[in-house]
Amino acid sequence: MDPVTERMVADVLAGEFRAIARLITLVENGAPAAIPALQELFPHTGRCVSVGITGAPGAGKSTLVDQLAGHYRALGEKVGIIAVDPTSPFTGGAILGDRIRMQSRSLDSGTFIRSMATRGNLGGLARATADVLLVLDAAGFDIVLIETVGVGQDEVEIARTAQVTLVLLVPGMGDDVQTMKAGIMEIGDVFVINKADHAGVERVEAELESLLAISSRQDGWKPPVVRTVATEGKGIDACARAIQSWRESQKQSAFQLEKRIQIQKERLLELVHAKIVRSLLRDQRTFGRLDELARRVVERGIDPFSAAEVLLAAWEAQRSH
Ligand SMILES: Nc1nc2c(ncn2[C@@H]2O[C@H](COP(=O)(O)OP(=O)(O)OP(=O)(O)O)[C@@H](O)[C@H]2O)c(=O)[nH]1
Ligand SMILES: [Mg+2]
């Protein structure tokens, strides 16, 4: 490892924010220099708890994250916050608000806050998030809170990188609970009804409970439902307790271990996939053939399956040299 990377790794292990930020930028940009650093850091990981917080735009995720951060800070824990997709059209207006709100937190040396832009590449972002978690874990953070906006499949992927996922609902969603079912209900380990100071709490809670009653999870966990008023700090303790009880229940769980192995398997295949593609494209001739083949497929001169075979053959020929 070059001395610069070595120095950075040592600084990350010492918990230095500047080094952490620098390495995260490398991870985000997919810089090859990040790999040896992550390899070096990996043996120092495995202690940190990651919590995904997801829900509709404006549900109060940032406010809740801020409150939870305060809760864990009061217990003396080091807290990392990752806000994913602050540049989405939904949140554009909230960035400034987030900044102001989180400023008090960021002055505190025990809290590290980082925004991650999606740049239209959510698959890559889920992977990058996992690597950022690795960095923060190695840097000695006890808990990392990951805020993701939305209810789509891509957010599900990001949420899967966290150990426990909180799904935020708000009163007045009506039938939305039903429509949310497909994407997000399965990933919720804890359901939080935020803005419990608004009318309609009972209704959304009843709908949620009835949905939860008919859906049984393979791991046998019954997701608790917690009410919060994030702006007033109400229900934060209950929220933290729900996270804690989930953790306790999963420690001994063989199912949970299987799930983590499954996720790891996908991640390893993604890495291999990315590496093969990179290696394939590194060869200028193969790269040139990609252009040529794509054009021929469009012109119907070759079918895409055969074209893929041609590329793979070129890659294999290149490797055997
Ligand atoms: N009345 C009430 N307002 C709340 C509560 N929690 C958050 N809010 C307000 O709801 C608005 C949105 O809160 P945010 O925390 O920015 O919500 P968010 O889910 O992070 O929003 P995006 O990141 O834009 O998707 C803000 O004006 C908050 O002050 C709550 O419990 N009760
Ligand atoms: Mg937010």
GROMACS .gro file of C-alpha atoms and ligand atoms in nm:
model
  354
    1MET     CA    1   0.000   0.000   0.000
    2ASP     CA    2   0.129   0.347  -0.082
    3PRO     CA    3   0.220   0.572   0.211
    4VAL     CA    4  -0.068   0.812   0.145
    5THR     CA    5  -0.327   0.533   0.166
    6GLU     CA    6  -0.150   0.386   0.467
    7ARG     CA    7  -0.168   0.720   0.646
    8MET     CA    8  -0.534   0.757   0.555
    9VAL     CA    9  -0.616   0.411   0.692
   10ALA     CA   10  -0.436   0.489   1.019
   11ASP     CA   11  -0.626   0.817   1.049
   12VAL     CA   12  -0.959   0.647   0.977
   13LEU     CA   13  -0.885   0.389   1.248
   14ALA     CA   14  -0.808   0.678   1.483
   15GLY     CA   15  -1.151   0.818   1.400
   16GLU     CA   16  -1.032   1.131   1.225
   17PHE     CA   17  -1.321   1.295   1.043
   18ARG     CA   18  -1.111   1.444   0.761
   19ALA     CA   19  -0.964   1.106   0.668
   20ILE     CA   20  -1.305   0.938   0.696
   21ALA     CA   21  -1.455   1.199   0.463
   22ARG     CA   22  -1.171   1.160   0.216
   23LEU     CA   23  -1.204   0.783   0.201
   24ILE     CA   24  -1.582   0.805   0.163
   25THR     CA   25  -1.533   1.035  -0.135
   26LEU     CA   26  -1.303   0.775  -0.292
   27VAL     CA   27  -1.567   0.507  -0.226
   28GLU     CA   28  -1.841   0.724  -0.376
   29ASN     CA   29  -1.638   0.789  -0.687
   30GLY     CA   30  -1.557   0.422  -0.723
   31ALA     CA   31  -1.186   0.507  -0.710
   32PRO     CA   32  -0.963   0.197  -0.728
   33ALA     CA   33  -0.750   0.345  -0.447
   34ALA     CA   34  -1.038   0.280  -0.206
   35ILE     CA   35  -1.005  -0.098  -0.237
   36PRO     CA   36  -0.673  -0.152  -0.054
   37ALA     CA   37  -0.792   0.086   0.218
   38LEU     CA   38  -1.120  -0.105   0.262
   39GLN     CA   39  -0.927  -0.433   0.268
   40GLU     CA   40  -0.705  -0.299   0.542
   41LEU     CA   41  -1.004  -0.172   0.741
   42PHE     CA   42  -1.219  -0.483   0.714
   43PRO     CA   43  -1.060  -0.675   1.005
   44HIS     CA   44  -1.149  -0.380   1.228
   45THR     CA   45  -1.522  -0.402   1.156
   46GLY     CA   46  -1.820  -0.595   1.288
   47ARG     CA   47  -1.916  -0.396   1.593
   48CYS     CA   48  -2.128  -0.114   1.453
   49VAL     CA   49  -2.508  -0.119   1.440
   50SER     CA   50  -2.662   0.016   1.122
   51VAL     CA   51  -3.016   0.146   1.115
   52GLY     CA   52  -3.198   0.234   0.794
   53ILE     CA   53  -3.472   0.496   0.818
   54THR     CA   54  -3.703   0.514   0.521
   55GLY     CA   55  -4.043   0.656   0.437
   56ALA     CA   56  -4.228   0.896   0.214
   57PRO     CA   57  -4.089   1.243   0.140
   58GLY     CA   58  -4.151   1.477   0.431
   59ALA     CA   59  -4.248   1.199   0.674
   60GLY     CA   60  -4.001   1.335   0.927
   61LYS     CA   61  -3.704   1.106   0.865
   62SER     CA   62  -3.439   1.373   0.915
   63THR     CA   63  -3.607   1.500   1.229
   64LEU     CA   64  -3.624   1.149   1.371
   65VAL     CA   65  -3.264   1.076   1.272
   66ASP     CA   66  -3.158   1.392   1.450
   67GLN     CA   67  -3.350   1.291   1.764
   68LEU     CA   68  -3.215   0.936   1.760
   69ALA     CA   69  -2.865   1.074   1.714
   70GLY     CA   70  -2.921   1.289   2.023
   71HIS     CA   71  -3.047   0.988   2.215
   72TYR     CA   72  -2.740   0.777   2.135
   73ARG     CA   73  -2.502   1.068   2.191
   74ALA     CA   74  -2.649   1.112   2.538
   75LEU     CA   75  -2.551   0.749   2.603
   76GLY     CA   76  -2.197   0.835   2.497
   77GLU     CA   77  -2.211   0.648   2.168
   78LYS     CA   78  -2.044   0.767   1.851
   79VAL     CA   79  -2.304   0.829   1.584
   80GLY     CA   80  -2.271   0.831   1.206
   81ILE     CA   81  -2.544   0.972   0.985
   82ILE     CA   82  -2.571   0.899   0.614
   83ALA     CA   83  -2.837   1.093   0.425
   84VAL     CA   84  -2.894   0.928   0.091
   85ASP     CA   85  -3.038   1.121  -0.201
   86PRO     CA   86  -3.066   1.471  -0.060
   87THR     CA   87  -3.070   1.597  -0.421
   88SER     CA   88  -3.393   1.428  -0.522
   89PRO     CA   89  -3.662   1.662  -0.652
   90PHE     CA   90  -3.867   1.587  -0.340
   91THR     CA   91  -3.605   1.697  -0.097
   92GLY     CA   92  -3.456   1.987  -0.285
   93GLY     CA   93  -3.628   2.235  -0.062
   94ALA     CA   94  -3.540   2.052   0.255
   95ILE     CA   95  -3.164   2.056   0.216
   96LEU     CA   96  -3.123   2.393   0.374
   97GLY     CA   97  -3.359   2.299   0.657
   98ASP     CA   98  -3.165   1.979   0.712
   99ARG     CA   99  -2.842   2.172   0.723
  100ILE     CA  100  -2.966   2.414   0.981
  101ARG     CA  101  -3.120   2.143   1.194
  102MET     CA  102  -2.819   1.919   1.180
  103GLN     CA  103  -2.569   2.193   1.236
  104SER     CA  104  -2.582   2.170   1.613
  105ARG     CA  105  -2.519   1.800   1.576
  106SER     CA  106  -2.228   1.840   1.336
  107LEU     CA  107  -2.043   2.066   1.577
  108ASP     CA  108  -2.040   1.774   1.815
  109SER     CA  109  -1.724   1.570   1.760
  110GLY     CA  110  -1.908   1.243   1.829
  111THR     CA  111  -2.136   1.276   1.528
  112PHE     CA  112  -2.029   1.235   1.168
  113ILE     CA  113  -2.278   1.345   0.901
  114ARG     CA  114  -2.249   1.266   0.535
  115SER     CA  115  -2.480   1.317   0.240
  116MET     CA  116  -2.459   1.081  -0.052
  117ALA     CA  117  -2.594   1.180  -0.391
  118THR     CA  118  -2.752   0.912  -0.600
  119ARG     CA  119  -2.637   1.048  -0.937
  120GLY     CA  120  -2.897   0.828  -1.095
  121ASN     CA  121  -2.716   0.511  -1.001
  122LEU     CA  122  -2.903   0.346  -0.720
  123GLY     CA  123  -2.760  -0.002  -0.761
  124GLY     CA  124  -2.414   0.143  -0.728
  125LEU     CA  125  -2.529   0.353  -0.439
  126ALA     CA  126  -2.639   0.052  -0.236
  127ARG     CA  127  -2.295  -0.092  -0.286
  128ALA     CA  128  -2.128   0.238  -0.199
  129THR     CA  129  -2.343   0.264   0.114
  130ALA     CA  130  -2.223  -0.078   0.229
  131ASP     CA  131  -1.863   0.037   0.184
  132VAL     CA  132  -1.929   0.363   0.368
  133LEU     CA  133  -2.071   0.154   0.654
  134LEU     CA  134  -1.751  -0.047   0.654
  135VAL     CA  135  -1.547   0.274   0.685
  136LEU     CA  136  -1.758   0.411   0.971
  137ASP     CA  137  -1.757   0.074   1.147
  138ALA     CA  138  -1.377   0.061   1.134
  139ALA     CA  139  -1.359   0.424   1.247
  140GLY     CA  140  -1.528   0.325   1.573
  141PHE     CA  141  -1.884   0.443   1.524
  142ASP     CA  142  -2.124   0.258   1.750
  143ILE     CA  143  -2.433   0.332   1.547
  144VAL     CA  144  -2.492   0.455   1.192
  145LEU     CA  145  -2.828   0.597   1.087
  146ILE     CA  146  -2.901   0.586   0.715
  147GLU     CA  147  -3.181   0.805   0.584
  148THR     CA  148  -3.330   0.712   0.248
  149VAL     CA  149  -3.627   0.877   0.084
  150GLY     CA  150  -3.893   0.678  -0.083
  151VAL     CA  151  -4.072   0.354  -0.115
  152GLY     CA  152  -3.928   0.201  -0.432
  153GLN     CA  153  -3.724  -0.108  -0.501
  154ASP     CA  154  -3.402   0.092  -0.513
  155GLU     CA  155  -3.454   0.221  -0.163
  156VAL     CA  156  -3.527  -0.134  -0.056
  157GLU     CA  157  -3.182  -0.228  -0.181
  158ILE     CA  158  -3.021   0.050   0.020
  159ALA     CA  159  -3.224  -0.042   0.325
  160ARG     CA  160  -3.097  -0.396   0.292
  161THR     CA  161  -2.747  -0.275   0.363
  162ALA     CA  162  -2.862  -0.176   0.712
  163GLN     CA  163  -2.908  -0.436   0.983
  164VAL     CA  164  -3.241  -0.300   1.098
  165THR     CA  165  -3.489  -0.092   0.903
  166LEU     CA  166  -3.734   0.161   1.039
  167VAL     CA  167  -4.026   0.247   0.814
  168LEU     CA  168  -4.191   0.580   0.883
  169LEU     CA  169  -4.559   0.635   0.826
  170VAL     CA  170  -4.763   0.944   0.898
  171PRO     CA  171  -5.131   0.993   0.978
  172GLY     CA  172  -5.354   1.077   0.687
  173MET     CA  173  -5.194   0.834   0.450
  174GLY     CA  174  -5.524   0.651   0.414
  175ASP     CA  175  -5.507   0.377   0.157
  176ASP     CA  176  -5.141   0.451   0.102
  177VAL     CA  177  -5.055   0.191   0.361
  178GLN     CA  178  -5.210  -0.063   0.127
  179THR     CA  179  -5.016   0.059  -0.174
  180MET     CA  180  -4.694   0.072   0.024
  181LYS     CA  181  -4.737  -0.290   0.113
  182ALA     CA  182  -4.563  -0.435  -0.190
  183GLY     CA  183  -4.238  -0.248  -0.164
  184ILE     CA  184  -4.178  -0.158   0.189
  185MET     CA  185  -4.382  -0.364   0.429
  186GLU     CA  186  -4.143  -0.659   0.416
  187ILE     CA  187  -3.839  -0.450   0.492
  188GLY     CA  188  -3.982  -0.281   0.800
  189ASP     CA  189  -3.836  -0.431   1.118
  190VAL     CA  190  -3.986  -0.147   1.318
  191PHE     CA  191  -4.275   0.073   1.209
  192VAL     CA  192  -4.280   0.430   1.328
  193ILE     CA  193  -4.592   0.641   1.305
  194ASN     CA  194  -4.443   0.987   1.314
  195LYS     CA  195  -4.638   1.311   1.343
  196ALA     CA  196  -4.852   1.139   1.603
  197ASP     CA  197  -4.966   1.489   1.698
  198HIS     CA  198  -5.169   1.493   1.377
  199ALA     CA  199  -5.522   1.361   1.339
  200GLY     CA  200  -5.569   1.011   1.203
  201VAL     CA  201  -5.308   0.827   1.410
  202GLU     CA  202  -5.554   0.555   1.515
  203ARG     CA  203  -5.659   0.492   1.160
  204VAL     CA  204  -5.310   0.449   1.017
  205GLU     CA  205  -5.212   0.239   1.317
  206ALA     CA  206  -5.516   0.014   1.275
  207GLU     CA  207  -5.445  -0.032   0.905
  208LEU     CA  208  -5.085  -0.111   0.978
  209GLU     CA  209  -5.168  -0.356   1.255
  210SER     CA  210  -5.417  -0.539   1.035
  211LEU     CA  211  -5.160  -0.569   0.758
  212LEU     CA  212  -4.897  -0.692   1.002
  213ALA     CA  213  -5.143  -0.943   1.146
  214ILE     CA  214  -5.186  -1.120   0.813
  215SER     CA  215  -4.821  -1.106   0.710
  216SER     CA  216  -4.591  -1.344   0.890
  217ARG     CA  217  -4.218  -1.322   0.860
  218GLN     CA  218  -3.987  -1.615   0.809
  219ASP     CA  219  -3.773  -1.509   1.102
  220GLY     CA  220  -4.077  -1.502   1.330
  221TRP     CA  221  -4.020  -1.138   1.424
  222LYS     CA  222  -4.330  -0.930   1.489
  223PRO     CA  223  -4.243  -0.573   1.390
  224PRO     CA  224  -4.338  -0.336   1.670
  225VAL     CA  225  -4.530  -0.018   1.596
  226VAL     CA  226  -4.408   0.296   1.769
  227ARG     CA  227  -4.567   0.641   1.776
  228THR     CA  228  -4.341   0.945   1.767
  229VAL     CA  229  -4.360   1.321   1.751
  230ALA     CA  230  -4.009   1.373   1.625
  231THR     CA  231  -4.024   1.751   1.644
  232GLU     CA  232  -4.092   1.728   2.019
  233GLY     CA  233  -3.868   1.431   2.088
  234LYS     CA  234  -4.165   1.218   2.192
  235GLY     CA  235  -4.144   0.842   2.148
  236ILE     CA  236  -3.771   0.845   2.079
  237ASP     CA  237  -3.694   0.621   2.376
  238ALA     CA  238  -3.959   0.373   2.262
  239CYS     CA  239  -3.809   0.383   1.916
  240ALA     CA  240  -3.460   0.307   2.050
  241ARG     CA  241  -3.605   0.027   2.266
  242ALA     CA  242  -3.769  -0.128   1.959
  243ILE     CA  243  -3.436  -0.120   1.777
  244GLN     CA  244  -3.268  -0.278   2.078
  245SER     CA  245  -3.523  -0.558   2.111
  246TRP     CA  246  -3.488  -0.634   1.743
  247ARG     CA  247  -3.113  -0.661   1.790
  248GLU     CA  248  -3.151  -0.895   2.085
  249SER     CA  249  -3.391  -1.117   1.892
  250GLN     CA  250  -3.159  -1.142   1.593
  251LYS     CA  251  -2.840  -1.223   1.779
  252GLN     CA  252  -2.920  -1.591   1.809
  253SER     CA  253  -3.117  -1.614   1.490
  254ALA     CA  254  -2.997  -1.875   1.241
  255PHE     CA  255  -3.238  -1.724   0.992
  256GLN     CA  256  -3.071  -1.386   1.025
  257LEU     CA  257  -2.732  -1.545   0.966
  258GLU     CA  258  -2.865  -1.711   0.651
  259LYS     CA  259  -3.005  -1.378   0.533
  260ARG     CA  260  -2.672  -1.207   0.584
  261ILE     CA  261  -2.492  -1.482   0.397
  262GLN     CA  262  -2.742  -1.444   0.113
  263ILE     CA  263  -2.682  -1.068   0.095
  264GLN     CA  264  -2.308  -1.126   0.107
  265LYS     CA  265  -2.336  -1.375  -0.176
  266GLU     CA  266  -2.511  -1.118  -0.395
  267ARG     CA  267  -2.253  -0.860  -0.301
  268LEU     CA  268  -1.962  -1.089  -0.390
  269LEU     CA  269  -2.118  -1.165  -0.726
  270GLU     CA  270  -2.166  -0.793  -0.786
  271LEU     CA  271  -1.798  -0.736  -0.712
  272VAL     CA  272  -1.690  -1.017  -0.943
  273HIS     CA  273  -1.927  -0.888  -1.208
  274ALA     CA  274  -1.789  -0.534  -1.184
  275LYS     CA  275  -1.434  -0.664  -1.193
  276ILE     CA  276  -1.492  -0.877  -1.501
  277VAL     CA  277  -1.658  -0.590  -1.686
  278ARG     CA  278  -1.374  -0.356  -1.591
  279SER     CA  279  -1.113  -0.606  -1.702
  280LEU     CA  280  -1.303  -0.668  -2.024
  281LEU     CA  281  -1.319  -0.298  -2.104
  282ARG     CA  282  -0.959  -0.229  -2.008
  283ASP     CA  283  -0.847  -0.393  -2.330
  284GLN     CA  284  -0.878  -0.128  -2.599
  285ARG     CA  285  -0.956  -0.376  -2.872
  286THR     CA  286  -1.237  -0.532  -2.672
  287PHE     CA  287  -1.362  -0.185  -2.590
  288GLY     CA  288  -1.361  -0.104  -2.959
  289ARG     CA  289  -1.547  -0.424  -3.035
  290LEU     CA  290  -1.819  -0.326  -2.788
  291ASP     CA  291  -1.898  -0.022  -3.003
  292GLU     CA  292  -1.883  -0.218  -3.319
  293LEU     CA  293  -2.097  -0.504  -3.188
  294ALA     CA  294  -2.360  -0.271  -3.042
  295ARG     CA  295  -2.388  -0.104  -3.381
  296ARG     CA  296  -2.422  -0.439  -3.554
  297VAL     CA  297  -2.695  -0.549  -3.314
  298VAL     CA  298  -2.885  -0.228  -3.388
  299GLU     CA  299  -2.840  -0.290  -3.759
  300ARG     CA  300  -2.955  -0.648  -3.701
  301GLY     CA  301  -2.627  -0.785  -3.830
  302ILE     CA  302  -2.581  -1.001  -3.520
  303ASP     CA  303  -2.807  -1.105  -3.233
  304PRO     CA  304  -2.717  -0.972  -2.884
  305PHE     CA  305  -2.655  -1.318  -2.742
  306SER     CA  306  -2.391  -1.399  -2.999
  307ALA     CA  307  -2.244  -1.049  -2.960
  308ALA     CA  308  -2.203  -1.110  -2.585
  309GLU     CA  309  -2.030  -1.440  -2.664
  310VAL     CA  310  -1.791  -1.258  -2.898
  311LEU     CA  311  -1.701  -1.013  -2.620
  312LEU     CA  312  -1.649  -1.289  -2.367
  313ALA     CA  313  -1.431  -1.481  -2.611
  314ALA     CA  314  -1.221  -1.168  -2.665
  315TRP     CA  315  -1.185  -1.128  -2.291
  316GLU     CA  316  -1.078  -1.490  -2.245
  317ALA     CA  317  -0.826  -1.460  -2.528
  318GLN     CA  318  -0.688  -1.147  -2.364
  319ARG     CA  319  -0.658  -1.324  -2.029
  320SER     CA  320  -0.474  -1.624  -2.164
  321HIS     CA  321  -0.200  -1.404  -2.303
  322LIG     N1  322  -4.622   1.815   1.347
  322LIG     C1  323  -4.513   1.744   1.327
  322LIG     N2  324  -4.427   1.783   1.232
  322LIG     C2  325  -4.316   1.708   1.212
  322LIG     C3  326  -4.288   1.592   1.289
  322LIG     N3  327  -4.172   1.540   1.247
  322LIG     C4  328  -4.128   1.619   1.147
  322LIG     N4  329  -4.214   1.721   1.126
  322LIG     C5  330  -4.201   1.829   1.027
  322LIG     O1  331  -4.221   1.774   0.898
  322LIG     C6  332  -4.139   1.841   0.803
  322LIG     C7  333  -4.052   1.741   0.730
  322LIG     O2  334  -3.960   1.685   0.822
  322LIG     P1  335  -3.825   1.619   0.775
  322LIG     O3  336  -3.761   1.562   0.897
  322LIG     O4  337  -3.746   1.711   0.692
  322LIG     O5  338  -3.883   1.502   0.686
  322LIG     P2  339  -3.802   1.404   0.589
  322LIG     O6  340  -3.877   1.276   0.586
  322LIG     O7  341  -3.660   1.399   0.626
  322LIG     O8  342  -3.818   1.478   0.451
  322LIG     P3  343  -3.740   1.451   0.316
  322LIG     O9  344  -3.598   1.422   0.351
  322LIG    O10  345  -3.760   1.578   0.243
  322LIG    O11  346  -3.809   1.335   0.251
  322LIG     C8  347  -4.058   1.944   0.880
  322LIG    O12  348  -4.122   2.067   0.870
  322LIG     C9  349  -4.064   1.892   1.023
  322LIG    O13  350  -4.053   1.994   1.119
  322LIG    C10  351  -4.382   1.554   1.390
  322LIG    O14  352  -4.368   1.455   1.460
  322LIG     N5  353  -4.492   1.634   1.404
  323MG      MG  354  -3.485   1.436   0.513
   0.00000   0.00000   0.00000
